[in-house]
Amino acid sequence: MFKKLRGLFSNDLSIDLGTANTLIYVKEKGIVLNEPSVVAIRQDRAGGSKSVAAVGTAAKQMLGRTPGNIKAIRPMKDGVIADFHVTEKMLQHFIKQVHENNYLRPSPRVLVCVPYGATQVERRAIRESALGAGARQVVLIDEPMAAAIGAGLPVSEATGSMVIDIGGGTTEVAIISLNGVVYSSSVRIGGDKFDEAIISYVRRNFGSLIGDATAERIKHEIGTAYPGDEVREIEVRGRNLAEGVPRSFTLTSNEILEALQEPLMGIVAAVMTALEQSPPELASDISERGMVLTGGGALLRDLDRLLMEETGIPVIVADDPLTCVARGGGKALELIDEHGGDLFSDE
Amino acid sequence: MTNKNESDEDLQPEVVEELVSQRPTPGELLRLGRENMGLSVGQVADRLRLRQQQIQELEDDVFTAHVSGTYIRGYLRSYAKLVQVNETEIIAAYEHLIGDQAPKGQMQSFSRKTSIETQDNRLMLVTWIIVLILIGSVAVFVWQKFVDDRDQASSSNIESSFEVTDSATGNDTADIEGLQPDNDQLGAVDSGENESTLEQLEPTTVDTAAETAASAPGPESESEGSGTPVAPILDTRTLVANNVDDSANTTAEAADNDPAGDTPSINTIQEQSENTDPASQGELVLVFSGDSWIRIEDDTGEAIAYGVKQSGYTMPLDGTAPYDLTLGAPSVVAVYFRGERVDLSEFSGGRIARFTLPRS
């Protein structure tokens, strides 16, 4: 009763609860929050009570730089919840942040995007977490479906649409037709795996240790998925494992390409498998129109080119791929009364 | 100066149109970029994994309606990247070219939920209507009950006021004039207006009621219907008629003049009123002022009275004493035994009364 009353003063939210970033889309307002999925927890003495020190960007800046009494945690791993209570606190913080009303505790209707490969337990954990954060109703939608809607693909038409959503923790490959997922697979390869691959490559080839933040910066600046004419360079600093002191060294885009080969091949293999499993009529549609890349991983330079060369099918990058899932979820949320359970995932 | 401004304003739309027409289309920009790179349409098609016809259509700014805008923008972006043209510029040109004609894919639903919900909504509407009707009926019932209770209370007030009047006036001081037939009053009681007149008369004072009682059987009450509704009022006023002997004689004469003879005469009323004394009606008399369940057995063990008796009922009983009485609601029953009223005050508080008469 009170939740319904509070719901009158709350906005419907679509949440892309990603491994790397959490995005919130508000009905008729668009993307209102885009923060890293990081929470800093403070515990002043052993066995004492824990409190949230920072959430989002502020907490991310603390990653790898915290004193003993603060822990910067990434509560999501591989697209699913790794720490239930911290995820709940983080969601609670974000939901409150997007509501301007300070007097009533918000009780919104929430749509959360979950990886297609998430198990029943993982889906239940996400639902419970959102309910615990104050949501009055939680609806789950598969990430590839949300990504396809957000990218503007004709998901309700009787034509095959293929979407590849490369997130922080997982890559979702799906073929969609008539509002349903015809085929989908989820591989636990994403932006995090790219970072890990770069860290591993640098340690192996340069004998230096770099942090997650540095690896991410390298990926953003010179990361590439296909050898190009132009070779870019970046100078980074890491702790030399042999000498034990920080040393600077230069990395090239070709070296990063080499470092990323393993995770990239994992994604290509998932795409090839999807095409092999696709019904012939839908495969024909996909071959004619191409496949669409969404998610933060789609921003990796020449990833579309790599997939195009490997599959022989046109590959396009969606407009604003980073927010496709959240926008798609928001669009689905707007259609929730019209479409009912058509687009949404069963728990 | 003014003329110049006006001419500027006149020219503005043309200038705008000219500027718009001068703005290169995305197809032109892409073709230019391709030619600068020295690539053929075939080479571009091979690189983008599209058909040559599709590349040609992009260059000719022919955008197939059934292809989603997402795909078209993606092709344009890929093409622009290939021929090293600014992607943003191409997309802006495309958006400008198509304007509001951009294909907006309307999502269609295959869910049964919406139809089920529609049906549920209809059922809910019907349910609400039924609930409202029920609530309305209950409200009307309660209101009618309230009105009936109020009427009953007012009529009992009139009865009690009659009794008060009886004790105050006494037999000898009865106002004979009050019982004289009055043409004006009779006119008011005349047919066609009887019901409303009765309603008006019920809450009136004792004098008016007495006058009406006396005038009702007058010669002017022509219609048959006029006598019938008056009779209950006369019944309620029998105490007055009974006690005022002189006036009764006077009104009896008036009653003899009633040609139809339908209206009960005062003599009849007198006879009735004599019989209304419960004490004189039998050995054991029960007068009910409310509904009550009873069971009465006489000495032979036979149940001489049994069941629920209605309010206002006077029940004379003759049997062999002693009587075993069981009264469900003793507070609404007056028991007269051999002319004397039996005291039932010991059974107050809603208790069932079980006792024997005569009391040992």
XYZ file of C-alpha atoms in Angstrom:
707
model
C 0.000 0.000 0.000
C 2.698 2.457 1.083
C 4.954 1.217 -1.690
C 2.204 2.008 -4.210
C 1.838 5.457 -2.706
C 5.549 6.058 -2.854
C 5.492 4.675 -6.383
C 3.409 7.690 -7.424
C 6.411 9.858 -6.604
C 8.961 7.554 -8.241
C 10.156 7.216 -11.801
C 10.199 3.941 -13.664
C 13.821 2.933 -14.132
C 15.696 0.743 -16.541
C 18.981 -0.409 -15.030
C 21.865 -1.888 -16.964
C 23.596 -3.515 -14.046
C 26.881 -4.110 -15.790
C 30.133 -5.521 -14.556
C 32.006 -2.342 -15.394
C 29.341 0.367 -15.406
C 25.810 0.788 -14.153
C 23.525 2.856 -16.337
C 20.085 4.071 -15.407
C 17.509 5.160 -17.930
C 14.495 7.075 -16.732
C 11.283 7.054 -18.709
C 10.959 10.221 -20.796
C 14.293 11.563 -19.486
C 16.867 9.266 -21.034
C 20.138 8.128 -19.477
C 20.426 9.898 -16.136
C 23.232 7.938 -14.533
C 26.363 6.310 -15.875
C 28.680 5.334 -13.061
C 31.255 2.586 -12.554
C 29.927 -0.412 -10.642
C 32.317 0.083 -7.764
C 31.607 0.516 -4.060
C 34.112 1.541 -1.398
C 33.369 -0.037 1.977
C 34.804 1.342 5.178
C 35.383 -0.864 8.214
C 37.223 0.986 10.958
C 38.015 -1.959 13.214
C 37.998 -5.695 12.743
C 34.536 -7.073 13.381
C 33.068 -3.569 13.448
C 30.177 -2.377 11.358
C 30.719 -1.698 7.687
C 29.628 1.495 6.012
C 29.609 2.711 2.435
C 32.412 5.226 1.929
C 31.854 5.961 -1.762
C 29.942 4.650 -4.750
C 30.535 4.997 -8.471
C 33.213 7.263 -9.893
C 34.536 8.285 -6.471
C 34.884 4.653 -5.478
C 36.524 3.730 -8.758
C 39.223 6.327 -8.184
C 40.010 4.492 -4.957
C 40.528 1.144 -6.725
C 44.020 -0.085 -5.907
C 44.742 2.992 -3.828
C 42.885 2.230 -0.573
C 44.210 2.128 2.996
C 43.587 -0.848 5.270
C 40.201 0.251 6.564
C 38.671 0.842 3.121
C 37.994 -1.725 0.460
C 37.003 -0.771 -3.072
C 34.826 -3.599 -4.353
C 33.382 -4.417 -7.725
C 30.255 -6.289 -6.653
C 29.472 -7.557 -10.155
C 31.563 -10.197 -11.818
C 31.018 -11.788 -15.220
C 27.695 -9.987 -15.534
C 26.214 -11.401 -12.339
C 26.228 -10.518 -8.664
C 29.363 -11.506 -6.800
C 28.515 -9.676 -3.553
C 24.805 -9.494 -2.858
C 24.754 -6.956 -0.018
C 27.181 -4.555 -1.657
C 25.167 -4.712 -4.897
C 22.028 -3.906 -2.933
C 23.717 -0.917 -1.278
C 25.011 0.284 -4.625
C 21.578 0.036 -6.258
C 19.987 1.761 -3.293
C 22.464 4.613 -3.682
C 21.929 4.926 -7.425
C 18.124 4.773 -7.182
C 18.170 7.488 -4.557
C 20.564 9.526 -6.674
C 18.233 9.618 -9.658
C 15.263 10.760 -7.563
C 15.145 14.405 -6.682
C 12.513 13.940 -3.981
C 14.355 13.859 -0.658
C 11.304 13.407 1.555
C 9.841 10.143 0.315
C 11.971 7.049 -0.114
C 11.612 6.175 -3.814
C 9.807 2.983 -4.717
C 10.100 2.722 -8.484
C 9.191 0.029 -10.921
C 12.538 -1.287 -12.096
C 13.612 -3.175 -15.170
C 16.986 -4.854 -14.842
C 18.940 -6.279 -17.750
C 20.478 -9.678 -17.093
C 22.856 -11.761 -19.216
C 21.085 -14.402 -21.253
C 23.344 -17.013 -19.705
C 22.543 -16.052 -16.111
C 21.275 -18.966 -14.049
C 17.996 -18.986 -12.112
C 19.909 -18.381 -8.897
C 21.729 -15.410 -10.399
C 18.478 -13.944 -11.730
C 16.808 -14.383 -8.359
C 19.764 -12.678 -6.702
C 19.454 -9.686 -9.032
C 15.710 -9.460 -8.445
C 16.068 -9.706 -4.673
C 18.835 -7.171 -4.716
C 16.703 -4.651 -6.613
C 13.745 -5.287 -4.305
C 16.011 -4.825 -1.327
C 17.150 -1.525 -2.806
C 13.565 -0.257 -2.654
C 12.006 -1.262 -5.976
C 8.289 -2.031 -5.760
C 8.311 -4.228 -8.835
C 11.242 -5.799 -10.646
C 11.125 -6.973 -14.240
C 14.060 -8.763 -15.840
C 14.954 -8.560 -19.515
C 17.627 -10.411 -21.385
C 20.534 -8.181 -22.275
C 20.645 -9.113 -25.979
C 16.957 -8.262 -26.344
C 17.459 -4.934 -24.595
C 20.535 -4.246 -26.691
C 18.661 -4.989 -29.910
C 15.787 -2.704 -28.942
C 18.215 0.010 -27.881
C 20.099 -0.270 -31.146
C 16.846 0.245 -33.030
C 16.734 -3.180 -34.662
C 13.374 -4.369 -35.992
C 12.963 -7.005 -33.284
C 9.225 -7.418 -33.796
C 9.493 -8.034 -37.523
C 9.681 -11.459 -39.084
C 13.302 -10.956 -40.048
C 16.407 -12.110 -38.296
C 18.421 -9.505 -36.425
C 21.757 -10.415 -34.959
C 23.207 -8.473 -32.098
C 26.581 -8.828 -30.385
C 26.678 -7.072 -27.034
C 30.198 -6.889 -25.631
C 29.977 -5.763 -22.030
C 32.460 -5.577 -19.207
C 32.036 -9.159 -18.073
C 30.193 -11.019 -20.803
C 29.602 -11.036 -24.521
C 26.087 -11.866 -25.587
C 25.437 -13.055 -29.099
C 21.794 -13.374 -30.074
C 19.565 -13.793 -33.081
C 16.189 -12.177 -32.602
C 12.966 -12.359 -34.550
C 9.302 -11.632 -33.719
C 10.079 -10.271 -30.245
C 11.806 -13.469 -29.241
C 15.335 -14.757 -28.951
C 15.809 -17.482 -31.542
C 19.358 -18.252 -30.541
C 21.593 -16.789 -27.921
C 24.852 -17.595 -26.279
C 26.761 -15.851 -23.578
C 30.508 -16.096 -23.171
C 32.275 -14.715 -20.139
C 34.596 -12.570 -22.202
C 34.376 -8.798 -22.098
C 36.203 -5.601 -21.325
C 37.598 -7.038 -18.093
C 39.121 -9.943 -19.943
C 40.714 -7.472 -22.385
C 42.274 -5.625 -19.430
C 43.494 -8.851 -17.883
C 45.003 -9.882 -21.199
C 46.884 -6.574 -21.458
C 48.176 -6.877 -17.854
C 49.284 -10.409 -18.530
C 50.969 -9.426 -21.813
C 52.855 -6.538 -20.181
C 54.056 -8.721 -17.310
C 55.146 -11.460 -19.680
C 56.852 -9.283 -22.273
C 57.984 -6.241 -20.304
C 58.465 -7.794 -16.873
C 56.386 -5.044 -15.346
C 53.202 -5.034 -13.380
C 50.456 -2.556 -14.249
C 47.100 -1.988 -12.535
C 43.585 -2.397 -13.863
C 43.139 1.323 -14.396
C 46.314 1.561 -16.481
C 45.332 -1.467 -18.530
C 41.953 0.103 -19.220
C 43.615 3.350 -20.292
C 45.905 1.442 -22.687
C 42.876 -0.344 -24.168
C 40.982 2.888 -24.690
C 43.856 4.765 -26.262
C 45.653 2.289 -28.507
C 43.610 -0.905 -28.279
C 42.709 -2.380 -31.661
C 41.202 -5.587 -32.920
C 42.516 -5.534 -36.466
C 45.911 -4.506 -37.814
C 45.671 -1.078 -39.362
C 47.890 1.144 -41.444
C 48.526 3.479 -38.548
C 50.541 2.286 -35.533
C 49.814 4.185 -32.323
C 51.988 4.281 -29.233
C 51.501 4.974 -25.555
C 53.972 5.415 -22.716
C 52.999 3.704 -19.481
C 54.534 3.216 -16.069
C 54.568 -0.012 -14.125
C 56.471 -1.701 -11.359
C 59.346 -3.668 -12.754
C 59.146 -7.123 -11.243
C 62.892 -7.761 -11.445
C 64.091 -4.448 -10.116
C 61.085 -3.727 -7.840
C 60.948 -0.099 -8.857
C 58.607 1.746 -11.219
C 59.794 1.886 -14.805
C 58.249 3.480 -17.872
C 57.999 1.756 -21.228
C 56.227 2.259 -24.573
C 53.500 0.022 -25.954
C 52.275 -0.035 -29.564
C 48.851 -0.836 -30.932
C 50.203 -3.941 -32.661
C 51.432 -5.266 -29.321
C 48.019 -4.704 -27.798
C 46.434 -6.428 -30.781
C 48.655 -9.386 -30.046
C 47.725 -9.216 -26.359
C 43.995 -9.213 -27.162
C 44.101 -12.119 -29.587
C 42.873 -14.723 -27.127
C 39.734 -12.922 -25.889
C 38.993 -11.652 -29.400
C 39.150 -15.140 -30.819
C 36.744 -16.237 -28.085
C 34.227 -13.650 -29.284
C 34.725 -14.589 -32.936
C 34.176 -18.247 -32.057
C 30.920 -17.372 -30.269
C 29.719 -15.418 -33.312
C 30.636 -18.220 -35.674
C 28.789 -20.713 -33.505
C 25.694 -18.487 -33.514
C 25.766 -18.273 -37.297
C 26.165 -22.025 -37.564
C 23.225 -22.590 -35.236
C 21.015 -20.040 -36.948
C 18.011 -21.265 -38.957
C 18.698 -20.792 -42.697
C 16.048 -18.136 -43.309
C 17.332 -16.013 -40.467
C 20.928 -16.611 -41.549
C 19.954 -15.265 -44.954
C 18.478 -12.119 -43.402
C 21.592 -11.609 -41.304
C 23.821 -12.123 -44.309
C 21.822 -9.507 -46.233
C 21.699 -6.835 -43.540
C 24.569 -7.678 -41.260
C 25.052 -7.884 -37.523
C 25.098 -5.071 -35.013
C 27.708 -4.465 -32.325
C 26.660 -2.907 -29.038
C 28.164 -2.482 -25.579
C 31.367 -0.832 -24.465
C 33.452 -3.504 -26.191
C 32.107 -2.329 -29.561
C 34.208 0.796 -29.111
C 37.395 -1.238 -29.484
C 38.970 0.003 -32.670
C 38.334 -2.096 -35.780
C 36.426 -4.808 -33.952
C 33.757 -4.556 -36.641
C 36.420 -5.006 -39.267
C 37.735 -8.117 -37.529
C 34.274 -9.684 -37.375
C 33.576 -8.659 -40.957
C 36.735 -10.319 -42.180
C 36.187 -13.434 -40.098
C 32.525 -13.964 -40.941
C 32.206 -12.333 -44.361
C 29.034 -10.574 -43.215
C 28.496 -6.822 -42.837
C 29.059 -5.630 -39.290
C 27.907 -2.258 -38.063
C 28.371 -0.480 -34.782
C 25.194 0.844 -33.184
C 24.732 4.521 -32.341
C 26.076 5.176 -28.850
C 26.784 1.482 -28.208
C 27.633 1.986 -24.531
C 24.078 2.939 -23.619
C 22.199 0.609 -25.964
C 21.208 -1.896 -23.278
C 19.945 0.732 -20.840
C 18.094 2.597 -23.598
C 16.590 -0.623 -24.896
C 15.500 -1.558 -21.399
C 13.944 1.869 -21.015
C 12.091 1.515 -24.288
C 10.849 -1.895 -23.192
C 9.763 -0.374 -19.899
C 7.731 2.213 -21.754
C 6.056 -0.615 -23.652
C 5.579 -2.773 -20.577
C 1.867 -2.077 -20.298
C 1.371 -2.623 -24.000
C 3.470 -5.728 -24.497
C 3.048 -7.379 -21.143
C 5.350 -10.348 -20.754
C 6.245 -10.495 -24.413
C 9.706 -9.028 -24.222
C 10.599 -9.968 -20.719
C 12.563 -12.746 -19.235
C 11.072 -15.434 -17.034
C 12.816 -15.804 -13.744
C 16.225 51.324 -44.812
C 12.868 49.757 -44.218
C 12.617 48.716 -47.839
C 16.007 47.081 -47.615
C 14.996 45.120 -44.560
C 11.826 43.988 -46.250
C 13.747 42.882 -49.317
C 16.160 40.999 -47.048
C 13.243 39.230 -45.387
C 11.817 38.421 -48.792
C 15.077 36.953 -49.852
C 15.730 34.958 -46.724
C 13.678 31.847 -47.551
C 15.202 31.680 -50.995
C 18.684 32.006 -49.541
C 17.940 29.280 -47.064
C 16.598 27.047 -49.799
C 19.676 27.754 -51.881
C 21.939 26.951 -48.945
C 20.029 23.783 -48.278
C 20.258 22.749 -51.865
C 23.980 23.497 -51.799
C 24.528 21.266 -48.783
C 26.052 18.031 -50.072
C 24.114 14.850 -49.539
C 25.764 11.883 -47.797
C 25.855 10.029 -51.096
C 27.768 12.840 -52.765
C 30.229 13.068 -49.889
C 30.846 9.343 -49.961
C 31.232 9.235 -53.714
C 33.697 12.088 -53.534
C 35.658 10.342 -50.808
C 35.712 7.088 -52.765
C 36.946 8.831 -55.897
C 39.633 10.618 -53.915
C 40.789 7.267 -52.547
C 40.769 5.832 -56.058
C 38.418 3.003 -55.140
C 35.716 1.509 -57.307
C 32.195 0.673 -56.166
C 33.085 -2.991 -56.409
C 36.082 -2.576 -54.146
C 34.040 -0.748 -51.552
C 31.302 -3.383 -51.717
C 33.887 -6.120 -51.305
C 35.421 -4.389 -48.313
C 32.116 -3.669 -46.564
C 30.657 -7.079 -47.443
C 27.706 -5.380 -49.112
C 26.322 -5.801 -52.579
C 27.378 -3.298 -55.270
C 23.754 -2.303 -55.666
C 23.589 -1.335 -52.007
C 26.704 0.840 -52.368
C 25.228 2.444 -55.452
C 21.994 3.183 -53.609
C 23.917 4.767 -50.748
C 25.742 7.019 -53.201
C 22.507 7.904 -54.955
C 20.837 8.692 -51.617
C 18.249 6.018 -52.185
C 17.341 4.583 -48.825
C 15.103 1.571 -48.889
C 12.113 2.132 -46.647
C 12.000 -1.372 -45.286
C 15.588 -1.271 -44.046
C 15.926 -0.025 -40.482
C 17.585 3.348 -39.949
C 20.099 1.635 -37.678
C 21.439 -0.405 -40.589
C 21.537 2.558 -42.953
C 23.428 4.710 -40.470
C 25.783 1.790 -39.822
C 26.502 1.345 -43.534
C 27.097 5.060 -43.956
C 29.419 5.098 -40.967
C 31.410 2.090 -42.229
C 31.627 3.581 -45.692
C 32.754 6.927 -44.298
C 35.431 5.260 -42.204
C 36.655 3.359 -45.242
C 36.946 6.413 -47.457
C 38.233 8.547 -44.557
C 35.360 10.996 -44.457
C 34.174 12.444 -41.165
C 31.478 10.045 -39.875
C 29.687 12.751 -37.928
C 29.390 14.894 -41.034
C 27.938 12.029 -43.047
C 25.400 11.147 -40.342
C 24.417 14.818 -39.996
C 23.924 15.051 -43.756
C 21.828 11.897 -43.688
C 19.688 13.148 -40.831
C 19.220 16.450 -42.649
C 18.306 14.725 -45.880
C 15.663 12.434 -44.497
C 14.403 14.888 -41.856
C 11.205 13.658 -40.328
C 10.839 10.873 -42.859
C 13.167 8.613 -40.908
C 11.685 5.143 -40.692
C 10.342 4.694 -37.204
C 9.870 1.054 -36.493
C 6.689 0.490 -34.547
C 6.964 -2.504 -32.305
C 4.147 -4.945 -32.504
C 3.169 -7.284 -29.739
C 2.523 -10.980 -29.929
C 1.729 -11.243 -26.281
C -1.617 -12.562 -25.124
C -1.182 -10.680 -21.911
C -2.673 -7.454 -23.253
C -5.838 -9.184 -24.464
C -6.077 -11.090 -21.193
C -5.616 -7.844 -19.304
C -8.342 -6.187 -21.372
C -10.686 -9.039 -20.518
C -9.678 -8.824 -16.867
C -10.367 -5.097 -16.909
C -13.869 -5.732 -18.256
C -14.498 -8.331 -15.574
C -13.211 -5.905 -12.984
C -15.593 -3.251 -14.310
C -18.535 -5.639 -14.022
C -17.411 -6.590 -10.517
C -17.232 -2.948 -9.512
C -20.715 -2.297 -10.894
C -22.106 -5.253 -8.905
C -20.353 -4.055 -5.760
C -21.725 -0.546 -6.254
C -25.250 -1.895 -6.777
C -24.960 -3.958 -3.593
C -23.696 -0.974 -1.627
C -26.531 1.142 -3.043
C -29.136 -1.478 -2.138
C -27.834 -1.745 1.405
C -27.872 2.040 1.720
C -31.478 2.237 0.470
C -32.522 -0.578 2.824
C -30.894 1.125 5.804
C -32.487 4.439 4.875
C -35.925 2.878 4.534
C -35.494 1.090 7.854
C -34.541 4.363 9.437
C -37.605 6.090 7.968
C -39.882 3.271 9.157
C -38.436 3.410 12.657
C -38.936 7.150 12.711
C -42.560 6.791 11.600
C -43.146 4.089 14.179
C -41.604 6.247 16.873
C -43.788 9.211 15.914
C -46.965 7.100 15.908
C -46.097 5.656 19.330
C -45.544 9.217 20.510
C -49.044 10.066 19.356
C -50.416 7.062 21.233
C -48.658 8.055 24.380
C -49.895 11.604 23.997
C -53.413 10.249 23.691
C -52.968 8.450 26.949
C -51.649 11.609 28.544
C -54.629 13.517 27.233
C -56.961 10.852 28.530
C -55.638 11.099 32.036
C -55.563 14.861 31.909
C -59.075 15.460 30.620
C -61.049 12.683 32.286
C -64.346 11.324 31.086
C -66.496 14.171 32.230
C -64.350 16.935 30.862
C -64.154 15.645 27.339
C -64.458 18.270 24.718
C -67.545 17.393 22.802
C -67.002 20.138 20.299
C -63.750 18.524 19.381
C -65.635 15.492 18.128
C -68.210 17.389 16.137
C -68.191 16.669 12.438
C -66.346 19.416 10.698
C -66.935 19.986 7.042
C -63.560 21.566 6.502
C -61.746 18.623 8.027
C -63.836 16.200 6.059
C -62.922 18.022 2.908
C -59.325 17.447 3.776
C -59.895 13.727 4.347
C -61.792 13.473 1.069
C -60.876 10.868 -1.494
C -57.848 11.329 -3.638
C -55.961 13.117 -0.958
C -56.385 10.566 1.745
C -52.861 9.311 1.909
C -51.258 12.684 1.972
C -53.831 13.915 4.404
C -53.152 11.004 6.688
C -49.476 11.648 6.584
C -50.141 15.205 7.503
C -52.537 14.266 10.213
C -50.417 11.691 11.978
C -48.037 14.071 13.698
C -50.787 16.567 14.573
C -51.925 17.415 18.042
C -54.506 15.506 19.990
C -57.293 17.967 19.277
C -56.838 17.824 15.544
C -56.657 14.066 15.624
C -59.780 13.861 17.670
C -61.608 16.172 15.296
C -60.509 14.078 12.368
C -61.600 10.926 14.120
C -64.983 12.355 14.710
C -65.408 13.832 11.284
C -64.210 10.822 9.308
C -67.535 8.962 9.314
C -69.438 12.081 8.310
C -71.865 12.208 5.452
C -69.408 14.011 3.208
C -67.017 11.052 3.024
C -68.480 9.862 -0.258
C -65.932 7.508 -1.682
C -65.448 4.013 -0.404
C -61.730 4.485 -0.225
C -62.054 7.399 2.067
C -63.177 5.260 5.005
C -60.522 2.602 4.800
C -57.355 4.591 5.339
C -58.992 6.573 8.087
C -59.819 3.461 10.063
C -56.301 2.787 11.396
C -56.162 6.290 12.695
C -59.482 5.776 14.334
C -58.196 2.611 15.925
C -55.322 4.450 17.402
C -57.678 6.982 18.751
C -60.214 4.627 20.281
C -59.123 5.576 23.742
C -60.419 9.037 23.161
C -63.668 7.747 21.730
C -64.061 5.227 24.503
C -63.507 7.660 27.279
C -65.644 10.417 25.949
C -69.052 8.818 26.266
C -71.113 11.846 25.519
C -69.201 12.737 22.499
C -69.441 9.155 21.334
C -73.156 9.338 21.348
C -73.003 12.504 19.298
C -70.653 11.023 16.781
C -72.666 7.830 16.680
C -75.528 9.835 15.294
C -73.291 11.245 12.712
C -72.093 7.791 11.871
C -75.646 6.600 11.322
C -75.881 9.082 8.499
C -73.166 7.333 6.587
C -74.955 6.065 3.529
C -72.298 3.640 2.376
C -71.800 2.204 5.799
C -68.221 1.333 4.913
C -66.678 3.577 7.445
C -66.586 1.895 10.813
C -68.917 3.614 13.177
C -68.045 4.846 16.594
C -70.212 2.088 18.080
C -68.042 -0.475 16.448
C -65.050 1.372 17.670
C -66.563 1.335 21.111
C -67.034 -2.404 20.973
C -63.489 -2.846 19.751
C -62.121 -0.551 22.356
C -63.915 -2.432 25.076
C -62.301 -5.611 23.889
C -58.853 -4.090 23.789
C -58.452 -4.338 27.543
C -56.146 -7.350 27.683
C -56.967 -8.148 31.271
C -60.566 -8.907 30.427
C -59.931 -11.110 27.391
C -59.129 -14.364 29.161
C -57.479 -16.061 32.065
C -54.027 -15.613 30.540
C -53.388 -12.814 28.087
C -50.104 -11.973 26.423
C -49.606 -8.608 24.739
C -46.593 -8.282 22.463
C -44.872 -4.967 21.938
C -42.128 -6.658 19.925
C -41.408 -9.980 18.230
C -40.826 -12.789 20.677
C -40.624 -16.530 20.707
C -42.850 -18.196 23.286
C -43.892 -21.610 24.535
C -46.765 -22.052 26.941
C -47.937 -25.346 28.374
C -50.920 -25.801 30.609
C -51.398 -28.316 33.362
C -52.154 -31.134 30.897
C -48.657 -30.733 29.438
C -50.049 -29.636 26.094
C -48.371 -26.686 24.376
C -51.253 -24.250 24.017
C -49.029 -21.601 22.390
C -45.800 -22.006 20.563
C -43.676 -20.005 18.109
C -42.696 -16.494 17.269
C -45.405 -13.909 17.858
C -45.417 -10.604 16.051
C -45.303 -7.198 17.583
C -48.719 -5.695 18.396
C -50.389 -9.078 18.786
C -52.675 -9.685 21.780
C -53.005 -13.367 22.573
C -55.733 -14.503 24.979
C -55.294 -18.063 26.222
C -57.567 -20.375 28.092
C -56.341 -23.586 29.552
C -55.887 -25.402 32.783
C -53.707 -23.686 35.355
C -50.929 -23.833 36.257
C -49.217 -22.643 33.092
C -45.534 -23.122 32.276
C -44.369 -20.081 30.300
C -41.164 -19.708 28.334
C -40.660 -16.246 26.813
C -37.767 -15.573 24.473
C -37.865 -11.812 24.941
C -39.727 -11.067 28.178
C -38.987 -7.368 27.872
C -41.427 -7.026 24.939
C -44.209 -9.183 26.408
C -46.825 -8.041 28.878
C -48.459 -10.980 30.665
C -51.876 -10.612 32.285
C -53.021 -13.448 34.519
C -56.524 -13.359 35.896
C -56.779 -9.645 35.227
C -53.514 -8.700 36.817
C -50.285 -7.908 35.137
C -47.447 -10.235 35.991
C -44.208 -8.597 37.020
C -41.415 -9.703 34.667
C -38.807 -7.268 35.854
C -36.682 -10.095 37.253
C -36.003 -11.268 33.661
C -34.374 -8.092 32.478
C -31.084 -7.992 30.571
C -32.122 -10.147 27.633
C -32.599 -13.332 29.631
C -35.134 -15.965 28.599
C -38.010 -16.072 31.073
C -39.154 -19.466 32.364
C -41.798 -19.381 35.057
C -45.074 -20.901 36.134
C -48.410 -19.150 36.683
C -49.887 -18.862 39.176
C -46.670 -18.314 40.963
C -46.199 -20.538 43.981
